[in-house]
PDB file of C-alpha atoms in Angstrom:
ATOM      1  CA  UNK A 464     -20.426  39.183 -43.634  1.00 39.00           C
ATOM      2  CA  UNK A 465     -17.363  39.834 -41.470  1.00 38.00           C
ATOM      3  CA  UNK A 466     -19.497  41.190 -38.630  1.00 39.00           C
ATOM      4  CA  UNK A 467     -21.705  38.090 -38.631  1.00 40.00           C
ATOM      5  CA  UNK A 468     -18.674  35.809 -38.560  1.00 41.00           C
ATOM      6  CA  UNK A 469     -17.272  37.689 -35.529  1.00 38.00           C
ATOM      7  CA  UNK A 470     -20.531  37.314 -33.564  1.00 38.00           C
ATOM      8  CA  UNK A 471     -20.644  33.538 -34.025  1.00 40.00           C
ATOM      9  CA  UNK A 472     -16.951  33.129 -33.145  1.00 40.00           C
ATOM     10  CA  UNK A 473     -17.168  34.674 -29.656  1.00 38.00           C
ATOM     11  CA  UNK A 474     -19.409  31.953 -28.140  1.00 41.00           C
ATOM     12  CA  UNK A 475     -17.227  29.315 -29.757  1.00 40.00           C
ATOM     13  CA  UNK A 476     -14.053  30.776 -28.187  1.00 38.00           C
ATOM     14  CA  UNK A 477     -15.839  31.037 -24.824  1.00 38.00           C
ATOM     15  CA  UNK A 478     -16.823  27.354 -25.096  1.00 37.00           C
ATOM     16  CA  UNK A 479     -13.217  26.345 -25.808  1.00 40.00           C
ATOM     17  CA  UNK A 480     -12.003  28.397 -22.844  1.00 42.00           C
ATOM     18  CA  UNK A 481     -14.469  26.675 -20.488  1.00 40.00           C
ATOM     19  CA  UNK A 482     -13.502  23.302 -21.892  1.00 39.00           C
ATOM     20  CA  UNK A 483      -9.794  23.948 -21.228  1.00 41.00           C
ATOM     21  CA  UNK A 484     -10.538  25.107 -17.680  1.00 38.00           C
ATOM     22  CA  UNK A 485     -12.402  21.848 -16.965  1.00 35.00           C
ATOM     23  CA  UNK A 486      -9.568  19.797 -18.410  1.00 34.00           C
ATOM     24  CA  UNK A 487      -7.033  21.562 -16.160  1.00 33.00           C
ATOM     25  CA  UNK A 488      -9.161  20.960 -13.075  1.00 30.00           C
ATOM     26  CA  UNK A 489      -9.371  17.233 -13.845  1.00 28.00           C
ATOM     27  CA  UNK A 490      -5.593  17.005 -14.161  1.00 29.00           C
ATOM     28  CA  UNK A 491      -5.150  18.726 -10.785  1.00 32.00           C
ATOM     29  CA  UNK A 492      -7.365  16.198  -8.991  1.00 29.00           C
ATOM     30  CA  UNK A 493      -5.084  13.402 -10.194  1.00 37.00           C
ATOM     31  CA  UNK A 494      -1.919  14.950  -8.755  1.00 36.00           C
ATOM     32  CA  UNK A 495       0.214  12.838  -6.396  1.00 41.00           C
ATOM     33  CA  UNK A 496      -1.001  12.781  -2.786  1.00 65.00           C
ATOM     34  CA  UNK A 497       2.423  13.232  -1.191  1.00 79.00           C
ATOM     35  CA  UNK A 498       2.202  15.768   1.673  1.00 77.00           C
ATOM     36  CA  UNK A 499      -1.596  15.832   1.472  1.00 80.00           C
ATOM     37  CA  UNK A 500      -2.901  16.207   5.026  1.00 83.00           C
ATOM     38  CA  UNK A 501      -6.036  14.301   6.009  1.00 82.00           C
ATOM     39  CA  UNK A 502      -7.886  15.039   9.251  1.00 79.00           C
ATOM     40  CA  UNK A 503     -10.589  13.183  11.156  1.00 76.00           C
ATOM     41  CA  UNK A 504     -11.923  13.695  14.672  1.00 71.00           C
ATOM     42  CA  UNK A 505      -9.128  11.566  16.126  1.00 79.00           C
ATOM     43  CA  UNK A 506      -6.375  11.490  13.505  1.00 91.00           C
ATOM     44  CA  UNK A 507      -4.160  13.711  11.355  1.00 92.00           C
ATOM     45  CA  UNK A 508      -2.218  11.889   8.607  1.00 96.00           C
ATOM     46  CA  UNK A 509       0.248  13.031   5.953  1.00 97.00           C
ATOM     47  CA  UNK A 510       1.636  10.900   3.137  1.00 97.00           C
ATOM     48  CA  UNK A 511       5.394  11.420   2.754  1.00 97.00           C
ATOM     49  CA  UNK A 512       8.248  10.559   0.409  1.00 97.00           C
ATOM     50  CA  UNK A 513      11.812   9.411   1.152  1.00 97.00           C
ATOM     51  CA  UNK A 514      13.115  12.988   1.438  1.00 96.00           C
ATOM     52  CA  UNK A 515      10.996  13.473   4.554  1.00 96.00           C
ATOM     53  CA  UNK A 516      12.495  10.532   6.429  1.00 96.00           C
ATOM     54  CA  UNK A 517      15.156  11.692   8.873  1.00 95.00           C
ATOM     55  CA  UNK A 518      18.673  10.448   8.129  1.00 93.00           C
ATOM     56  CA  UNK A 519      18.741   9.170  11.709  1.00 94.00           C
ATOM     57  CA  UNK A 520      16.100   6.602  10.764  1.00 96.00           C
ATOM     58  CA  UNK A 521      18.012   4.007   8.778  1.00 94.00           C
ATOM     59  CA  UNK A 522      16.291   1.553   6.489  1.00 97.00           C
ATOM     60  CA  UNK A 523      17.389  -1.195   4.153  1.00 97.00           C
ATOM     61  CA  UNK A 524      16.606  -1.336   0.442  1.00 97.00           C
ATOM     62  CA  UNK A 525      14.549   1.108  -1.593  1.00 98.00           C
ATOM     63  CA  UNK A 526      11.905   3.359  -0.056  1.00 98.00           C
ATOM     64  CA  UNK A 527       8.387   2.374  -1.091  1.00 98.00           C
ATOM     65  CA  UNK A 528       5.765   4.415   0.807  1.00 98.00           C
ATOM     66  CA  UNK A 529       5.475   6.402   4.008  1.00 98.00           C
ATOM     67  CA  UNK A 530       3.112   8.232   6.375  1.00 98.00           C
ATOM     68  CA  UNK A 531       3.328  10.556   9.341  1.00 98.00           C
ATOM     69  CA  UNK A 532       0.421  10.893  11.752  1.00 97.00           C
ATOM     70  CA  UNK A 533      -0.706  12.234  15.079  1.00 96.00           C
ATOM     71  CA  UNK A 534      -3.207  10.499  17.340  1.00 96.00           C
ATOM     72  CA  UNK A 535      -4.016  10.724  21.044  1.00 95.00           C
ATOM     73  CA  UNK A 536      -0.882   8.743  21.963  1.00 95.00           C
ATOM     74  CA  UNK A 537       1.624  10.931  20.096  1.00 96.00           C
ATOM     75  CA  UNK A 538       3.227  11.579  16.701  1.00 97.00           C
ATOM     76  CA  UNK A 539       4.641   8.793  14.536  1.00 98.00           C
ATOM     77  CA  UNK A 540       6.185   7.917  11.194  1.00 98.00           C
ATOM     78  CA  UNK A 541       5.986   4.663   9.233  1.00 98.00           C
ATOM     79  CA  UNK A 542       7.650   3.690   5.971  1.00 98.00           C
ATOM     80  CA  UNK A 543       8.154   0.567   3.894  1.00 98.00           C
ATOM     81  CA  UNK A 544      11.155  -0.543   1.837  1.00 98.00           C
ATOM     82  CA  UNK A 545      12.204  -3.408  -0.443  1.00 98.00           C
ATOM     83  CA  UNK A 546      15.631  -4.827  -1.245  1.00 98.00           C
ATOM     84  CA  UNK A 547      14.799  -6.469  -4.543  1.00 98.00           C
ATOM     85  CA  UNK A 548      16.802  -9.583  -5.437  1.00 98.00           C
ATOM     86  CA  UNK A 549      20.257  -9.630  -3.842  1.00 97.00           C
ATOM     87  CA  UNK A 550      22.575 -11.739  -1.691  1.00 97.00           C
ATOM     88  CA  UNK A 551      22.259 -11.291   2.073  1.00 97.00           C
ATOM     89  CA  UNK A 552      25.549 -12.487   3.542  1.00 96.00           C
ATOM     90  CA  UNK A 553      23.870 -13.044   6.911  1.00 95.00           C
ATOM     91  CA  UNK A 554      21.577 -15.720   5.482  1.00 96.00           C
ATOM     92  CA  UNK A 555      22.806 -19.322   5.175  1.00 94.00           C
ATOM     93  CA  UNK A 556      23.084 -20.383   1.540  1.00 96.00           C
ATOM     94  CA  UNK A 557      23.232 -24.055   0.619  1.00 94.00           C
ATOM     95  CA  UNK A 558      22.050 -23.817  -2.987  1.00 91.00           C
ATOM     96  CA  UNK A 559      23.863 -20.708  -4.186  1.00 92.00           C
ATOM     97  CA  UNK A 560      20.486 -18.979  -4.410  1.00 96.00           C
ATOM     98  CA  UNK A 561      19.404 -15.352  -4.038  1.00 97.00           C
ATOM     99  CA  UNK A 562      17.461 -13.434  -1.394  1.00 98.00           C
ATOM    100  CA  UNK A 563      14.844 -10.674  -1.203  1.00 98.00           C
ATOM    101  CA  UNK A 564      13.362  -8.797   1.772  1.00 98.00           C
ATOM    102  CA  UNK A 565      10.578  -6.374   2.673  1.00 98.00           C
ATOM    103  CA  UNK A 566      10.600  -4.040   5.671  1.00 98.00           C
ATOM    104  CA  UNK A 567       8.151  -1.776   7.487  1.00 98.00           C
ATOM    105  CA  UNK A 568       9.325   0.414  10.360  1.00 98.00           C
ATOM    106  CA  UNK A 569       7.321   2.577  12.733  1.00 98.00           C
ATOM    107  CA  UNK A 570       9.000   5.225  14.908  1.00 98.00           C
ATOM    108  CA  UNK A 571       7.799   7.636  17.555  1.00 97.00           C
ATOM    109  CA  UNK A 572       8.730  11.147  16.433  1.00 95.00           C
ATOM    110  CA  UNK A 573      10.641  13.361  18.826  1.00 83.00           C
ATOM    111  CA  UNK A 574      12.801  10.608  20.315  1.00 92.00           C
ATOM    112  CA  UNK A 575      13.072   8.469  17.142  1.00 94.00           C
ATOM    113  CA  UNK A 576      12.318   5.341  19.160  1.00 96.00           C
ATOM    114  CA  UNK A 577      11.360   2.224  17.184  1.00 97.00           C
ATOM    115  CA  UNK A 578       7.787   1.194  18.003  1.00 98.00           C
ATOM    116  CA  UNK A 579       7.596  -1.914  15.819  1.00 98.00           C
ATOM    117  CA  UNK A 580       9.216  -3.447  12.760  1.00 98.00           C
ATOM    118  CA  UNK A 581       8.094  -5.922  10.094  1.00 98.00           C
ATOM    119  CA  UNK A 582      10.688  -7.925   8.172  1.00 98.00           C
ATOM    120  CA  UNK A 583       9.781 -10.766   5.830  1.00 98.00           C
ATOM    121  CA  UNK A 584      11.968 -12.456   3.255  1.00 98.00           C
ATOM    122  CA  UNK A 585      12.776 -15.182   0.765  1.00 97.00           C
ATOM    123  CA  UNK A 586      16.240 -16.688   1.087  1.00 97.00           C
ATOM    124  CA  UNK A 587      18.500 -18.958  -0.940  1.00 97.00           C
ATOM    125  CA  UNK A 588      16.053 -19.158  -3.848  1.00 97.00           C
ATOM    126  CA  UNK A 589      17.251 -20.729  -7.098  1.00 96.00           C
ATOM    127  CA  UNK A 590      14.184 -19.781  -9.181  1.00 97.00           C
ATOM    128  CA  UNK A 591      11.954 -16.702  -9.448  1.00 96.00           C
ATOM    129  CA  UNK A 592      11.794 -14.504  -6.344  1.00 96.00           C
ATOM    130  CA  UNK A 593       9.020 -12.142  -5.366  1.00 94.00           C
ATOM    131  CA  UNK A 594       9.104  -9.997  -2.219  1.00 98.00           C
ATOM    132  CA  UNK A 595       7.232  -6.735  -2.704  1.00 98.00           C
ATOM    133  CA  UNK A 596       4.572  -4.511  -1.183  1.00 98.00           C
ATOM    134  CA  UNK A 597       1.328  -3.990  -3.030  1.00 97.00           C
ATOM    135  CA  UNK A 598       1.283  -0.410  -4.282  1.00 96.00           C
ATOM    136  CA  UNK A 599      -0.867   2.069  -2.319  1.00 96.00           C
ATOM    137  CA  UNK A 600      -1.771  -0.440   0.397  1.00 97.00           C
ATOM    138  CA  UNK A 601       0.151   1.324   3.154  1.00 98.00           C
ATOM    139  CA  UNK A 602      -2.464   3.364   5.009  1.00 98.00           C
ATOM    140  CA  UNK A 603      -3.231   4.875   8.399  1.00 98.00           C
ATOM    141  CA  UNK A 604      -6.806   4.737   9.744  1.00 97.00           C
ATOM    142  CA  UNK A 605      -8.840   4.919  12.930  1.00 97.00           C
ATOM    143  CA  UNK A 606     -11.708   2.623  12.035  1.00 97.00           C
ATOM    144  CA  UNK A 607     -12.826   1.917  15.600  1.00 96.00           C
ATOM    145  CA  UNK A 608     -12.691   5.634  16.539  1.00 95.00           C
ATOM    146  CA  UNK A 609     -10.674   5.050  19.707  1.00 95.00           C
ATOM    147  CA  UNK A 610      -8.063   7.705  18.941  1.00 95.00           C
ATOM    148  CA  UNK A 611      -5.307   5.152  18.272  1.00 97.00           C
ATOM    149  CA  UNK A 612      -4.186   4.745  14.650  1.00 98.00           C
ATOM    150  CA  UNK A 613      -4.224   1.486  12.722  1.00 98.00           C
ATOM    151  CA  UNK A 614      -1.339   1.053  10.266  1.00 98.00           C
ATOM    152  CA  UNK A 615      -2.006  -1.225   7.275  1.00 98.00           C
ATOM    153  CA  UNK A 616       0.284  -2.839   4.719  1.00 98.00           C
ATOM    154  CA  UNK A 617       0.073  -5.691   2.204  1.00 98.00           C
ATOM    155  CA  UNK A 618       2.813  -7.647   0.456  1.00 98.00           C
ATOM    156  CA  UNK A 619       3.509 -10.881  -1.397  1.00 98.00           C
ATOM    157  CA  UNK A 620       6.474 -13.230  -1.206  1.00 97.00           C
ATOM    158  CA  UNK A 621       7.343 -16.250  -3.332  1.00 97.00           C
ATOM    159  CA  UNK A 622      10.077 -18.552  -4.531  1.00 97.00           C
ATOM    160  CA  UNK A 623       8.730 -20.521  -7.466  1.00 95.00           C
ATOM    161  CA  UNK A 624       9.665 -21.867 -10.856  1.00 92.00           C
ATOM    162  CA  UNK A 625       6.127 -22.504 -12.102  1.00 92.00           C
ATOM    163  CA  UNK A 626       2.783 -20.765 -12.508  1.00 87.00           C
ATOM    164  CA  UNK A 627       1.332 -20.919  -9.007  1.00 92.00           C
ATOM    165  CA  UNK A 628       0.024 -18.498  -6.362  1.00 96.00           C
ATOM    166  CA  UNK A 629       2.371 -16.493  -4.144  1.00 96.00           C
ATOM    167  CA  UNK A 630       2.042 -16.057  -0.398  1.00 97.00           C
ATOM    168  CA  UNK A 631       0.070 -12.901   0.364  1.00 98.00           C
ATOM    169  CA  UNK A 632      -0.199 -11.085   3.696  1.00 98.00           C
ATOM    170  CA  UNK A 633      -2.047  -8.146   5.208  1.00 98.00           C
ATOM    171  CA  UNK A 634      -0.346  -6.874   8.355  1.00 98.00           C
ATOM    172  CA  UNK A 635      -1.915  -4.235  10.596  1.00 98.00           C
ATOM    173  CA  UNK A 636      -0.745  -2.650  13.826  1.00 98.00           C
ATOM    174  CA  UNK A 637      -2.892  -0.768  16.306  1.00 98.00           C
ATOM    175  CA  UNK A 638      -0.368   0.627  18.764  1.00 96.00           C
ATOM    176  CA  UNK A 639       1.873  -2.339  19.557  1.00 96.00           C
ATOM    177  CA  UNK A 640      -0.724  -4.999  18.749  1.00 98.00           C
ATOM    178  CA  UNK A 641      -0.202  -6.925  15.547  1.00 98.00           C
ATOM    179  CA  UNK A 642      -3.004  -8.277  13.335  1.00 98.00           C
ATOM    180  CA  UNK A 643      -2.287 -10.666  10.453  1.00 98.00           C
ATOM    181  CA  UNK A 644      -4.273 -11.961   7.478  1.00 98.00           C
ATOM    182  CA  UNK A 645      -2.505 -14.660   5.470  1.00 98.00           C
ATOM    183  CA  UNK A 646      -3.296 -16.498   2.267  1.00 98.00           C
ATOM    184  CA  UNK A 647      -2.406 -16.694  -1.414  1.00 97.00           C
ATOM    185  CA  UNK A 648      -2.648 -14.528  -4.490  1.00 96.00           C
ATOM    186  CA  UNK A 649      -5.313 -15.411  -7.046  1.00 92.00           C
ATOM    187  CA  UNK A 650      -4.009 -16.378 -10.477  1.00 83.00           C
ATOM    188  CA  UNK A 651      -5.573 -17.572 -13.702  1.00 85.00           C
ATOM    189  CA  UNK A 652      -4.350 -21.075 -14.542  1.00 77.00           C
ATOM    190  CA  UNK A 653      -6.401 -21.994 -17.598  1.00 78.00           C
ATOM    191  CA  UNK A 654      -9.779 -22.062 -19.374  1.00 81.00           C
ATOM    192  CA  UNK A 655     -12.582 -24.638 -19.114  1.00 78.00           C
ATOM    193  CA  UNK A 656     -14.191 -26.233 -22.174  1.00 77.00           C
ATOM    194  CA  UNK A 657     -16.964 -23.635 -22.163  1.00 78.00           C
ATOM    195  CA  UNK A 658     -14.504 -20.751 -22.117  1.00 77.00           C
ATOM    196  CA  UNK A 659     -14.802 -20.048 -18.397  1.00 84.00           C
ATOM    197  CA  UNK A 660     -11.464 -19.042 -16.828  1.00 80.00           C
ATOM    198  CA  UNK A 661      -9.979 -21.262 -14.129  1.00 80.00           C
ATOM    199  CA  UNK A 662      -8.375 -19.629 -11.097  1.00 79.00           C
ATOM    200  CA  UNK A 663      -6.193 -20.881  -8.280  1.00 78.00           C
ATOM    201  CA  UNK A 664      -5.569 -19.301  -4.881  1.00 80.00           C
ATOM    202  CA  UNK A 665      -7.217 -16.243  -3.395  1.00 92.00           C
ATOM    203  CA  UNK A 666      -8.145 -17.791  -0.045  1.00 96.00           C
ATOM    204  CA  UNK A 667      -7.078 -16.349   3.314  1.00 98.00           C
ATOM    205  CA  UNK A 668      -7.316 -16.796   7.082  1.00 98.00           C
ATOM    206  CA  UNK A 669      -7.461 -14.273   9.922  1.00 98.00           C
ATOM    207  CA  UNK A 670      -5.251 -14.675  12.966  1.00 98.00           C
ATOM    208  CA  UNK A 671      -6.673 -14.608  16.511  1.00 98.00           C
ATOM    209  CA  UNK A 672      -6.232 -10.842  16.869  1.00 98.00           C
ATOM    210  CA  UNK A 673      -8.339 -10.164  13.764  1.00 98.00           C
ATOM    211  CA  UNK A 674     -10.978 -12.732  14.748  1.00 98.00           C
ATOM    212  CA  UNK A 675     -11.380 -11.226  18.202  1.00 98.00           C
ATOM    213  CA  UNK A 676     -10.964  -7.601  17.109  1.00 98.00           C
ATOM    214  CA  UNK A 677     -13.563  -5.112  15.832  1.00 98.00           C
ATOM    215  CA  UNK A 678     -15.607  -6.086  12.783  1.00 98.00           C
ATOM    216  CA  UNK A 679     -14.467  -2.850  11.104  1.00 98.00           C
ATOM    217  CA  UNK A 680     -10.924  -4.264  10.976  1.00 98.00           C
ATOM    218  CA  UNK A 681     -11.993  -7.463   9.232  1.00 98.00           C
ATOM    219  CA  UNK A 682     -14.205  -5.559   6.782  1.00 98.00           C
ATOM    220  CA  UNK A 683     -11.347  -3.242   5.801  1.00 98.00           C
ATOM    221  CA  UNK A 684      -8.908  -6.164   5.511  1.00 98.00           C
ATOM    222  CA  UNK A 685     -11.268  -8.106   3.234  1.00 98.00           C
ATOM    223  CA  UNK A 686     -11.763  -5.097   0.940  1.00 98.00           C
ATOM    224  CA  UNK A 687      -7.990  -4.623   0.780  1.00 98.00           C
ATOM    225  CA  UNK A 688      -7.542  -8.321  -0.011  1.00 98.00           C
ATOM    226  CA  UNK A 689     -10.185  -8.495  -2.724  1.00 97.00           C
ATOM    227  CA  UNK A 690      -8.789  -5.400  -4.442  1.00 97.00           C
ATOM    228  CA  UNK A 691      -5.155  -6.535  -4.444  1.00 97.00           C
ATOM    229  CA  UNK A 692      -5.065 -10.343  -4.417  1.00 95.00           C
ATOM    230  CA  UNK A 693      -4.259 -10.634  -8.124  1.00 91.00           C
ATOM    231  CA  UNK A 694      -0.628 -10.912  -9.242  1.00 81.00           C
TER     232      UNK A 694
END
């Protein structure tokens, strides 16, 4: 009886061992992507955290996301930051309201020269303030395969005391050229008589650069928008 029990137990233990190995491998694939290097024919990108930003590169607020990359024009770093709600003494205040800002800064590595900077804000707001990047929307691509990186980001800003959409923007830079997609977040405002939800917002417009640029840019921007337009 004991011998028979031992024979049946071995396959069972082997099955459990395999099951645990699979579980561990799944956990590893979900690890954070910080410092993960991605390579294409024309681009090498690395996602970074705040510890990898040189102290010489000053930024305002709290670090959000960052990337380093190398393309045919050189090596660069980009990172985003948010202030949250605060009082900016450089802004005029007539209503004793609060402020909030978002920043994105791109530098050429080696000489630490600023290539471009994005700064958007809400100022002197007496009600609810929103100024924040959409998580995981900062990205570096080369969609048109010209060897020059495109840097993408998406954020929303609002000053409102009711249930209404916020302003939503997708900003992209290819080199020094700026592309902008502007519109509103999509929010649920109610339910129709037949139980169908009612939404407001969600529309957008492309600026001239996007309209005249490669179709690949507009396609990527629309996918980014549709995935992140909800509040």
